PDB file of C-alpha atoms in Angstrom:
ATOM      1  CA  UNK Q  22      -6.111  -6.292  -6.849  1.00 40.00           C
ATOM      2  CA  UNK Q  23      -8.529  -7.871  -4.458  1.00 40.00           C
ATOM      3  CA  UNK Q  24      -8.219  -5.153  -1.835  1.00 42.00           C
ATOM      4  CA  UNK Q  25     -11.358  -3.432  -0.737  1.00 43.00           C
ATOM      5  CA  UNK Q  26     -12.339  -0.534  -2.997  1.00 41.00           C
ATOM      6  CA  UNK Q  27     -10.975   2.820  -1.970  1.00 42.00           C
ATOM      7  CA  UNK Q  28      -7.926   1.511  -0.134  1.00 52.00           C
ATOM      8  CA  UNK Q  29      -5.084   3.963  -0.633  1.00 64.00           C
ATOM      9  CA  UNK Q  30      -1.893   1.928  -0.321  1.00 68.00           C
ATOM     10  CA  UNK Q  31      -0.011   5.134   0.609  1.00 70.00           C
ATOM     11  CA  UNK Q  32      -2.038   5.165   3.838  1.00 83.00           C
ATOM     12  CA  UNK Q  33      -1.130   1.615   4.854  1.00 91.00           C
ATOM     13  CA  UNK Q  34       1.342   0.795   7.626  1.00 93.00           C
ATOM     14  CA  UNK Q  35       4.200  -0.713   5.606  1.00 92.00           C
ATOM     15  CA  UNK Q  36       6.773  -2.934   7.349  1.00 90.00           C
ATOM     16  CA  UNK Q  37      10.196  -4.005   6.173  1.00 85.00           C
ATOM     17  CA  UNK Q  38      12.399  -6.799   7.482  1.00 74.00           C
ATOM     18  CA  UNK Q  39      14.555  -5.968  10.474  1.00 72.00           C
ATOM     19  CA  UNK Q  40      17.406  -7.569   8.503  1.00 68.00           C
ATOM     20  CA  UNK Q  41      17.211  -4.746   5.960  1.00 70.00           C
ATOM     21  CA  UNK Q  42      20.016  -2.233   6.359  1.00 66.00           C
ATOM     22  CA  UNK Q  43      19.608   1.559   6.378  1.00 66.00           C
ATOM     23  CA  UNK Q  44      20.160   1.673   2.628  1.00 66.00           C
ATOM     24  CA  UNK Q  45      17.154  -0.573   2.001  1.00 58.00           C
ATOM     25  CA  UNK Q  46      18.835  -3.092  -0.281  1.00 65.00           C
ATOM     26  CA  UNK Q  47      16.793  -5.730  -2.069  1.00 71.00           C
ATOM     27  CA  UNK Q  48      13.782  -5.837   0.224  1.00 84.00           C
ATOM     28  CA  UNK Q  49      10.070  -6.128   0.107  1.00 85.00           C
ATOM     29  CA  UNK Q  50       7.620  -4.308   2.331  1.00 91.00           C
ATOM     30  CA  UNK Q  51       4.321  -5.727   3.528  1.00 92.00           C
ATOM     31  CA  UNK Q  52       1.124  -4.147   4.830  1.00 95.00           C
ATOM     32  CA  UNK Q  53      -2.159  -5.603   6.043  1.00 94.00           C
ATOM     33  CA  UNK Q  54      -5.650  -4.692   4.923  1.00 92.00           C
ATOM     34  CA  UNK Q  55      -8.909  -6.213   6.035  1.00 90.00           C
ATOM     35  CA  UNK Q  56      -8.866  -8.502   2.999  1.00 88.00           C
ATOM     36  CA  UNK Q  57      -5.214  -9.094   2.145  1.00 93.00           C
ATOM     37  CA  UNK Q  58      -1.509  -8.897   2.821  1.00 95.00           C
ATOM     38  CA  UNK Q  59      -0.067  -6.411   0.329  1.00 95.00           C
ATOM     39  CA  UNK Q  60       3.533  -6.751  -0.861  1.00 93.00           C
ATOM     40  CA  UNK Q  61       5.678  -4.160  -2.715  1.00 92.00           C
ATOM     41  CA  UNK Q  62       9.291  -3.561  -3.665  1.00 89.00           C
ATOM     42  CA  UNK Q  63      10.883  -1.213  -1.129  1.00 86.00           C
ATOM     43  CA  UNK Q  64      12.901   0.466  -3.893  1.00 85.00           C
ATOM     44  CA  UNK Q  65       9.828   1.138  -6.057  1.00 88.00           C
ATOM     45  CA  UNK Q  66       7.067   2.244  -3.690  1.00 86.00           C
ATOM     46  CA  UNK Q  67       4.913   3.552  -6.551  1.00 89.00           C
ATOM     47  CA  UNK Q  68       5.356   0.380  -8.576  1.00 91.00           C
ATOM     48  CA  UNK Q  69       3.151  -2.697  -8.743  1.00 93.00           C
ATOM     49  CA  UNK Q  70       1.821  -4.300  -5.615  1.00 93.00           C
ATOM     50  CA  UNK Q  71       0.709  -7.871  -5.020  1.00 93.00           C
ATOM     51  CA  UNK Q  72      -2.076  -8.784  -2.661  1.00 94.00           C
ATOM     52  CA  UNK Q  73      -2.228 -12.216  -1.069  1.00 95.00           C
ATOM     53  CA  UNK Q  74      -4.752 -13.939   1.115  1.00 96.00           C
ATOM     54  CA  UNK Q  75      -3.612 -14.487   4.674  1.00 94.00           C
ATOM     55  CA  UNK Q  76      -3.465 -18.216   3.935  1.00 94.00           C
ATOM     56  CA  UNK Q  77      -1.216 -17.676   0.896  1.00 95.00           C
ATOM     57  CA  UNK Q  78       1.074 -15.358   2.910  1.00 92.00           C
ATOM     58  CA  UNK Q  79       1.340 -17.918   5.726  1.00 91.00           C
ATOM     59  CA  UNK Q  80       2.196 -20.646   3.189  1.00 91.00           C
ATOM     60  CA  UNK Q  81       4.873 -18.397   1.647  1.00 88.00           C
ATOM     61  CA  UNK Q  82       6.434 -17.642   5.040  1.00 87.00           C
ATOM     62  CA  UNK Q  83       6.349 -21.307   5.977  1.00 87.00           C
ATOM     63  CA  UNK Q  84       8.115 -22.397   2.799  1.00 87.00           C
ATOM     64  CA  UNK Q  85      10.573 -19.474   2.659  1.00 79.00           C
ATOM     65  CA  UNK Q  86      12.548 -20.898   5.571  1.00 74.00           C
ATOM     66  CA  UNK Q  87      13.115 -24.096   3.561  1.00 71.00           C
ATOM     67  CA  UNK Q  88      14.890 -22.291   0.699  1.00 67.00           C
ATOM     68  CA  UNK Q  89      18.693 -21.950   0.686  1.00 66.00           C
ATOM     69  CA  UNK Q  90      20.014 -18.385   0.599  1.00 60.00           C
ATOM     70  CA  UNK Q  91      21.958 -17.586  -2.574  1.00 58.00           C
TER      71      UNK Q  91
END
């Protein structure tokens, strides 16, 4: 990952969509670091995480609204 060395992702402020129900469902959680936006699966908090530049995250959010929901 490109996060700064020593960042403990357990200490990050993780956010989940307000559309996520109390059971969690199929959601992602995001957190911000100085260098990146970090994304993880809400059902697998110890699993892999993806870090994105702020520009890449903004592009993802911009294009996500264009995709039909299945």
